[in-house]
Amino acid sequence: RDPLCPPNIAMEKPTVALVYQAVQALYHDPDPAGKERASVWLGELQRSMYAWELADQLLQLKQDVESCYFAAQTMKMKIQMSFFELPPETHIALRDSLLSHIQSLKDLSPIIVTQLALAIADLALQMASWKGCVHTLIEKYSNDVSSMTFLIEILTVLPEEVHSRSLRIGANRRTEIIEDLAYYSSTVVTLLMTCVEKSGSNEKMLIKVFRCLGSWFNLGVLDSNFMANNQLLMVLFQVLQRDETSTNLHEAASDCVCSALYAIENVDTHMPLALQLFQGVLTLETAYHMAVAREDLDKVLNYCRIFTELCETFLETTVRSPGQGMGDLRTLELLLICAGHPQYEVVEISFNFWYRLGENLYKTNDPALHGIFRPYIQRLLHGLARHCQLDPDHEGIPEDTDDFGEFRMRVSDLVKDVIFLVGSMECFSQLYSTLKEGNPPWEVTEAVLFIMAAIAKSVDPENNPTLTEVLEQVVLLPETVHIAVRYTSIELVGEMSEVVDRNPRFLDPVLNYLMKGLREKTLASVAAKAIHNICSVCRDHMAQHFQGLLDIARALDSFALTTEAAVGLLKGTALVLARLPLEKIAECLSDLCAVQVMALKKLLSQDPRNGKAADPTVWLDRLAVIFRYDDLGWLHTNPIVENGQTHPCQKVIQEIWPVLSETLNTHQADNRIVERCCRCLRFAVRCVGKGSASLLQPLVTQMVSVYQVYPHSCFLYLGSILVDEYGMEEGCRQGLLDMLQALCMPTFQLLEQTNGLRNHPDTVDDLFRLATRFVQRSPITLLSSGIIVHIIQCAIAATTLDHRDANCSVMKFVRDLIHTGVSNDHEDDFELRKQLIGQAMGQHGQQLVTQLMHTCCFCLPPYTLPDVAEVLWEIMVFDRPTFCRWLENALKGLPKETSGGAVTVTHKQLTDFHKQVTSAEECKQVCWAIREFTRLFR
């Protein structure tokens, strides 16, 4: 057998020679399959216990860079992920061994030094018995010039690793470390200054020093009074002021200043340092101009980053006391100077600051204050409009997807956010007058129309002569103007649909203008989007044009549309359809669907090519959008139906069911197509509600039958829709329960496989959506069934799943399940519900609480904790005395110490947490308590 083939049983200890051979294969085997085998085998070795010893031996052998890098990286990974494997008595030997390796390998390669430095830092953070590690290291190595490079590397990565996600050292140990690092921080800064003095103008050493200083600033442990008067700060600004500073050193110094500015964001508590940094950055304006003159874009970008960070740090001071002290408005002048740079990448750096400034001023809502900042925003907008100009020799339409297209999108968003300071109407009028009064070149016209499109929706459309004049002029643009100008003018018309709605006399000229665009290859998609906008806003006025929309829909593929634009047109058509008289809807809907249904039938009748049927997704997507149930809970085709009337869409849905059913059967193995079919059916069922009852039997039969062979999770989702619509109907409950049980069996088989939950999060998500719908619509049916025990067991196992949607569905199911026994909604079955929940909790309660506590301490990210808190809250409301006991037992099972010997959680912290949770009077108190408590384990 190939020695590098991954064995099926637990790995036996390999020799160092074999490991070396595998590393050589990983880097040098000409056969990709050989490389892959080596990679898999080495990955398995890294997960084994033997990795510690073998990595140590490889580092001692020092054969070449590749084997030493692999060994150093292995050491780092083992210390990060598997430190618990080592008995405490080996920790000191490991530390001494790593320090010996980094000293002997310091000249082999910087990347090896970095990996070993990370390993040493991660060890120091976890090894509670290594007290004052910074002091030890400085004492041991600071007098040896040749050791300085790796000493500074360790001191750089140590503060960075304190908040590393890979190390679960817990809040107690982290606090202890941060206090320790703060205590020794001035020693580190003094060491760095000594390095600078000794090494003179050694660029590599300066870069290392600035990186290290930035790292300590980022951790927030440097004393600001000490730093304000420190020589190192002066060195930093001297390097940035010097014209001859190299690119790499300039970047390191810029990063360090940005870190310092970020560290003093709470300006009032760091006054002396804040003042030094403020004055230091203002001295860099000349250096910026010099970099512009030399066309050194890297340096220009660095200066702009520093100026932006300065403005971000002093934002609140600037808004609180503009023009006074450190609220000096010269900071904004620096950003506007950057906005004047010809490269758009420069101004883009400052966008986040302008957003935040706009947000701050919007909240203060002080007209006098707005007046102070208005001129700055006007100058910014002027600069942005210039940056949005396409090149004069640009051909074709503006690109949306390249870097410049994305920049323009960000400009559009920023303009929308700050326009209130200038006034939408005033700005819109000014932009229009530049077009009306001058005769600018096409690229200026296009950029102005682009900015007008960004703000058009925020201009009040009521009795606004400027808006109507703009609309009038735009639709009269001749076809001879540059294609990009036509493209952007069509976008502007789409954004002005409110104006069309208030002034219906413009509807015909606007539609004619957009139809011209629709017939042209490069303008078709943008015109389709504009027509969709008009349909959405002017639904009532558009009803008279429905026949025209239907004609477009029938000939959809004769236009050069993107998939999205074609679907958008159909969506618009469906929105208008819902405004037709009730008696016309069924016939028109049938016409609208007929095109898609005919296409699907045609595909089904074709002989499969190479044994594969043709792809129907385009038609399924178009059909789905016609029945679409959108985010607002309105159907695009949802007409107002009186009680007792048959839903006009019912007949159409019965007509399309056979073709959807056949498509589903033909493509049952293809998840993508089955998902599209289920989407169509889901919207169709939502559209007609109870009117789809005749589909229920055949649909469920087909879903269950296909799911046994191909367990696509979309069937579970579709099942949840059926339960939502029919779960309250007495006659449907048993059938729906049978469906649930039939779908659960293959689902459990899938999830019980190795890593089944992790590999199938969509199935977990959709299974618990289905179960939750049952709890909401027919809790007694579910609680009285035999399947409930298995669903609860599956839910308990799935609480550990770190997947946003899946975890949310699981928690919602458990919460809603318990809540049915809590909420006395005066229904007749409340007592029975309470009794059934009591039985379920008696059986699973302790296991559930223990699992939830373990899960939120060790498995789940913080954003999921409110969901866990809701579940615990419901259990507590259901039976507080029993919950107190369960929680106490769960807390007893948590580890009290880390593998490095640090205290994870004290007895007092455990009892305090228990008291906070069990005495909580509302759910958010439980959430706060969990948030604080779980930090002890992160």
Short mmCIF file of C-alpha atoms in Angstrom, two decimals, residues 420-685:
data_model
loop_
_atom_site.label_atom_id
_atom_site.label_comp_id
_atom_site.label_asym_id
_atom_site.label_seq_id
_atom_site.Cartn_x
_atom_site.Cartn_y
_atom_site.Cartn_z
CA PHE A 420 -30.51 65.82 3.61
CA LEU A 421 -27.74 68.25 4.67
CA VAL A 422 -27.77 70.02 1.32
CA GLY A 423 -31.47 69.54 0.48
CA SER A 424 -32.57 67.09 -2.20
CA MET A 425 -34.57 69.59 -4.19
CA GLU A 426 -31.87 72.27 -4.13
CA CYS A 427 -29.22 69.77 -5.24
CA PHE A 428 -31.47 68.25 -7.95
CA SER A 429 -32.22 71.71 -9.36
CA GLN A 430 -28.54 72.74 -9.35
CA LEU A 431 -27.55 69.57 -11.18
CA TYR A 432 -30.31 70.08 -13.74
CA SER A 433 -29.33 73.69 -14.33
CA THR A 434 -25.73 72.63 -15.19
CA LEU A 435 -27.24 70.54 -18.00
CA LYS A 436 -29.82 73.12 -19.09
CA GLU A 437 -27.60 76.20 -19.12
CA GLY A 438 -24.29 74.79 -20.32
CA ASN A 439 -23.57 72.36 -23.12
CA PRO A 440 -21.34 69.92 -21.25
CA PRO A 441 -19.54 66.97 -22.90
CA TRP A 442 -21.41 63.65 -22.81
CA GLU A 443 -19.40 62.19 -19.89
CA VAL A 444 -20.32 65.18 -17.65
CA THR A 445 -23.99 64.88 -18.67
CA GLU A 446 -24.00 61.17 -17.85
CA ALA A 447 -22.38 61.68 -14.42
CA VAL A 448 -24.87 64.45 -13.55
CA LEU A 449 -27.82 62.23 -14.58
CA PHE A 450 -26.31 59.43 -12.45
CA ILE A 451 -26.23 61.63 -9.31
CA MET A 452 -29.77 62.93 -10.12
CA ALA A 453 -30.96 59.30 -10.29
CA ALA A 454 -29.46 58.70 -6.83
CA ILE A 455 -31.49 61.51 -5.23
CA ALA A 456 -34.64 61.54 -7.41
CA LYS A 457 -36.67 59.45 -4.93
CA SER A 458 -35.88 61.77 -2.02
CA VAL A 459 -37.28 64.85 -3.86
CA ASP A 460 -40.92 65.59 -2.97
CA PRO A 461 -42.90 64.78 -6.17
CA GLU A 462 -45.96 66.86 -5.17
CA ASN A 463 -46.55 69.83 -7.54
CA ASN A 464 -42.90 70.02 -8.53
CA PRO A 465 -42.35 71.80 -11.86
CA THR A 466 -38.59 71.01 -11.95
CA LEU A 467 -39.23 67.28 -11.72
CA THR A 468 -41.86 67.31 -14.45
CA GLU A 469 -39.59 69.44 -16.65
CA VAL A 470 -36.72 66.96 -16.17
CA LEU A 471 -39.00 64.07 -17.08
CA GLU A 472 -40.27 65.95 -20.14
CA GLN A 473 -36.73 66.70 -21.36
CA VAL A 474 -35.29 63.24 -20.68
CA VAL A 475 -37.92 61.39 -22.72
CA LEU A 476 -37.18 63.77 -25.62
CA LEU A 477 -33.45 62.83 -25.67
CA PRO A 478 -32.53 61.95 -29.26
CA GLU A 479 -31.24 58.47 -30.08
CA THR A 480 -28.03 60.07 -31.37
CA VAL A 481 -26.68 60.91 -27.87
CA HIS A 482 -23.98 58.64 -26.40
CA ILE A 483 -25.41 55.23 -25.44
CA ALA A 484 -24.20 55.65 -21.82
CA VAL A 485 -26.23 58.88 -21.50
CA ARG A 486 -29.33 57.04 -22.76
CA TYR A 487 -28.65 54.19 -20.34
CA THR A 488 -28.42 56.46 -17.30
CA SER A 489 -31.38 58.59 -18.42
CA ILE A 490 -33.49 55.40 -18.49
CA GLU A 491 -32.31 54.64 -14.93
CA LEU A 492 -33.34 58.17 -13.93
CA VAL A 493 -36.82 57.72 -15.46
CA GLY A 494 -37.24 54.47 -13.49
CA GLU A 495 -36.32 56.31 -10.28
CA MET A 496 -38.92 59.01 -11.08
CA SER A 497 -41.91 56.65 -11.16
CA GLU A 498 -43.54 58.61 -8.26
CA VAL A 499 -43.56 61.70 -10.49
CA VAL A 500 -45.24 59.68 -13.28
CA ASP A 501 -47.84 58.42 -10.78
CA ARG A 502 -48.71 62.02 -9.75
CA ASN A 503 -48.69 63.20 -13.39
CA PRO A 504 -50.35 60.43 -15.43
CA ARG A 505 -50.18 62.55 -18.59
CA PHE A 506 -46.50 61.52 -18.77
CA LEU A 507 -47.25 57.80 -18.66
CA ASP A 508 -47.59 57.34 -22.45
CA PRO A 509 -44.44 59.32 -23.44
CA VAL A 510 -42.46 57.59 -20.68
CA LEU A 511 -43.60 54.12 -21.80
CA ASN A 512 -42.82 54.94 -25.44
CA TYR A 513 -39.34 56.09 -24.41
CA LEU A 514 -38.75 52.92 -22.38
CA MET A 515 -40.09 50.68 -25.18
CA LYS A 516 -37.47 52.17 -27.54
CA GLY A 517 -34.80 51.16 -25.01
CA LEU A 518 -36.32 47.69 -24.58
CA ARG A 519 -35.87 47.00 -28.31
CA GLU A 520 -32.14 47.82 -28.21
CA LYS A 521 -29.72 45.12 -27.19
CA THR A 522 -27.56 47.16 -24.77
CA LEU A 523 -30.48 49.08 -23.20
CA ALA A 524 -33.07 46.29 -22.92
CA SER A 525 -32.31 45.19 -19.34
CA VAL A 526 -32.15 48.69 -17.84
CA ALA A 527 -35.38 49.60 -19.66
CA ALA A 528 -37.05 46.44 -18.30
CA LYS A 529 -36.02 47.45 -14.79
CA ALA A 530 -37.49 50.93 -15.28
CA ILE A 531 -40.77 49.43 -16.61
CA HIS A 532 -40.88 47.20 -13.51
CA ASN A 533 -40.49 50.31 -11.31
CA ILE A 534 -43.28 52.10 -13.15
CA CYS A 535 -45.55 49.02 -12.79
CA SER A 536 -44.83 48.83 -9.04
CA VAL A 537 -45.60 52.49 -8.34
CA CYS A 538 -48.26 53.29 -10.97
CA ARG A 539 -50.24 50.02 -10.69
CA ASP A 540 -53.67 51.65 -11.16
CA HIS A 541 -52.63 53.84 -14.09
CA MET A 542 -50.88 50.88 -15.74
CA ALA A 543 -54.02 48.70 -15.75
CA GLN A 544 -55.06 50.28 -19.10
CA HIS A 545 -51.70 49.15 -20.55
CA PHE A 546 -52.04 45.55 -19.41
CA GLN A 547 -52.48 44.23 -22.95
CA GLY A 548 -49.18 45.87 -23.94
CA LEU A 549 -47.45 44.27 -20.94
CA LEU A 550 -48.94 40.90 -21.89
CA ASP A 551 -47.60 41.30 -25.43
CA ILE A 552 -44.12 42.02 -24.00
CA ALA A 553 -44.40 38.97 -21.71
CA ARG A 554 -45.34 36.74 -24.67
CA ALA A 555 -42.33 37.96 -26.65
CA LEU A 556 -39.96 38.10 -23.68
CA ASP A 557 -37.24 36.06 -25.38
CA SER A 558 -37.13 38.32 -28.41
CA PHE A 559 -35.59 41.05 -26.17
CA ALA A 560 -31.93 40.88 -25.10
CA LEU A 561 -32.69 40.65 -21.36
CA THR A 562 -30.72 39.32 -18.43
CA THR A 563 -32.57 36.63 -16.44
CA GLU A 564 -33.14 39.12 -13.62
CA ALA A 565 -34.57 41.78 -15.95
CA ALA A 566 -36.95 39.29 -17.61
CA VAL A 567 -38.22 38.11 -14.23
CA GLY A 568 -38.58 41.77 -13.14
CA LEU A 569 -40.81 42.52 -16.15
CA LEU A 570 -43.06 39.58 -15.31
CA LYS A 571 -43.18 40.70 -11.69
CA GLY A 572 -44.31 44.16 -12.81
CA THR A 573 -46.92 42.63 -15.10
CA ALA A 574 -48.28 40.49 -12.23
CA LEU A 575 -48.51 43.55 -9.97
CA VAL A 576 -50.65 45.34 -12.57
CA LEU A 577 -52.72 42.18 -13.20
CA ALA A 578 -53.93 42.27 -9.57
CA ARG A 579 -55.48 45.70 -10.25
CA LEU A 580 -57.71 44.44 -13.08
CA PRO A 581 -61.44 43.82 -12.55
CA LEU A 582 -61.94 40.47 -10.77
CA GLU A 583 -63.71 38.83 -13.71
CA LYS A 584 -60.77 39.54 -16.02
CA ILE A 585 -58.03 38.26 -13.72
CA ALA A 586 -58.42 34.51 -14.34
CA GLU A 587 -58.32 34.86 -18.12
CA CYS A 588 -55.37 37.30 -18.11
CA LEU A 589 -53.45 35.22 -15.58
CA SER A 590 -54.03 32.16 -17.72
CA ASP A 591 -52.62 34.06 -20.72
CA LEU A 592 -49.61 35.21 -18.70
CA CYS A 593 -48.86 31.67 -17.48
CA ALA A 594 -49.60 30.02 -20.84
CA VAL A 595 -46.27 31.12 -22.36
CA GLN A 596 -44.29 29.49 -19.54
CA VAL A 597 -46.54 26.38 -19.39
CA MET A 598 -46.25 25.82 -23.17
CA ALA A 599 -42.46 26.09 -22.92
CA LEU A 600 -42.38 23.54 -20.06
CA LYS A 601 -44.63 21.14 -22.03
CA LYS A 602 -42.39 21.49 -25.05
CA LEU A 603 -39.30 20.62 -22.97
CA LEU A 604 -41.07 17.57 -21.49
CA SER A 605 -42.05 16.31 -24.94
CA GLN A 606 -38.48 16.50 -26.30
CA ASP A 607 -36.29 13.41 -26.36
CA PRO A 608 -33.64 13.73 -23.67
CA ARG A 609 -30.22 14.68 -25.07
CA ASN A 610 -27.50 12.29 -23.87
CA GLY A 611 -30.04 10.82 -21.47
CA LYS A 612 -30.63 14.26 -19.87
CA ALA A 613 -33.85 16.26 -20.13
CA ALA A 614 -33.55 19.96 -21.06
CA ASP A 615 -33.26 22.46 -18.18
CA PRO A 616 -36.61 24.09 -17.29
CA THR A 617 -35.33 26.53 -14.59
CA VAL A 618 -35.88 29.71 -16.65
CA TRP A 619 -39.58 28.91 -17.10
CA LEU A 620 -40.05 27.75 -13.52
CA ASP A 621 -38.52 31.00 -12.22
CA ARG A 622 -40.82 33.03 -14.45
CA LEU A 623 -43.86 31.07 -13.31
CA ALA A 624 -42.86 31.46 -9.66
CA VAL A 625 -42.57 35.23 -9.91
CA ILE A 626 -46.11 35.51 -11.30
CA PHE A 627 -47.53 33.89 -8.14
CA ARG A 628 -44.82 35.31 -5.91
CA TYR A 629 -45.64 35.87 -2.26
CA ASP A 630 -43.33 38.75 -1.45
CA ASP A 631 -41.69 40.06 1.70
CA LEU A 632 -44.60 42.27 2.64
CA GLY A 633 -46.98 39.35 2.78
CA TRP A 634 -48.75 40.62 -0.36
CA LEU A 635 -49.02 38.47 -3.43
CA HIS A 636 -47.93 40.14 -6.64
CA THR A 637 -51.11 38.64 -8.06
CA ASN A 638 -53.23 39.01 -4.94
CA PRO A 639 -56.53 40.54 -5.95
CA ILE A 640 -59.05 41.45 -3.26
CA VAL A 641 -61.45 38.49 -3.01
CA GLU A 642 -64.73 38.76 -1.07
CA ASN A 643 -65.85 35.95 1.26
CA GLY A 644 -67.46 33.04 -0.56
CA GLN A 645 -66.05 34.02 -3.97
CA THR A 646 -63.80 31.52 -5.74
CA HIS A 647 -60.27 32.84 -5.99
CA PRO A 648 -59.72 33.84 -9.64
CA CYS A 649 -56.26 32.20 -9.65
CA GLN A 650 -57.60 28.80 -8.47
CA LYS A 651 -58.55 27.52 -11.92
CA VAL A 652 -55.18 28.61 -13.38
CA ILE A 653 -53.25 26.79 -10.67
CA GLN A 654 -55.25 23.60 -11.30
CA GLU A 655 -54.34 23.96 -14.98
CA ILE A 656 -50.61 24.27 -14.34
CA TRP A 657 -50.39 21.51 -11.69
CA PRO A 658 -50.07 18.58 -14.18
CA VAL A 659 -47.11 20.15 -15.98
CA LEU A 660 -45.36 21.04 -12.69
CA SER A 661 -45.98 17.51 -11.41
CA GLU A 662 -44.49 15.98 -14.56
CA THR A 663 -41.49 18.35 -14.48
CA LEU A 664 -40.89 17.39 -10.86
CA ASN A 665 -40.99 13.68 -11.73
CA THR A 666 -38.72 14.02 -14.75
CA HIS A 667 -36.05 15.98 -12.81
CA GLN A 668 -36.51 14.41 -9.37
CA ALA A 669 -32.78 13.72 -8.94
CA ASP A 670 -31.76 17.35 -9.63
CA ASN A 671 -31.95 19.41 -6.43
CA ARG A 672 -31.75 22.75 -8.28
CA ILE A 673 -34.77 22.00 -10.49
CA VAL A 674 -36.79 20.32 -7.71
CA GLU A 675 -36.20 23.43 -5.60
CA ARG A 676 -37.60 25.61 -8.41
CA CYS A 677 -40.69 23.37 -8.73
CA CYS A 678 -41.29 23.55 -4.98
CA ARG A 679 -40.94 27.35 -5.11
CA CYS A 680 -43.61 27.54 -7.81
CA LEU A 681 -45.94 25.29 -5.82
CA ARG A 682 -45.28 27.18 -2.61
CA PHE A 683 -46.25 30.52 -4.17
CA ALA A 684 -49.24 28.94 -5.90
CA VAL A 685 -50.53 27.47 -2.60
#
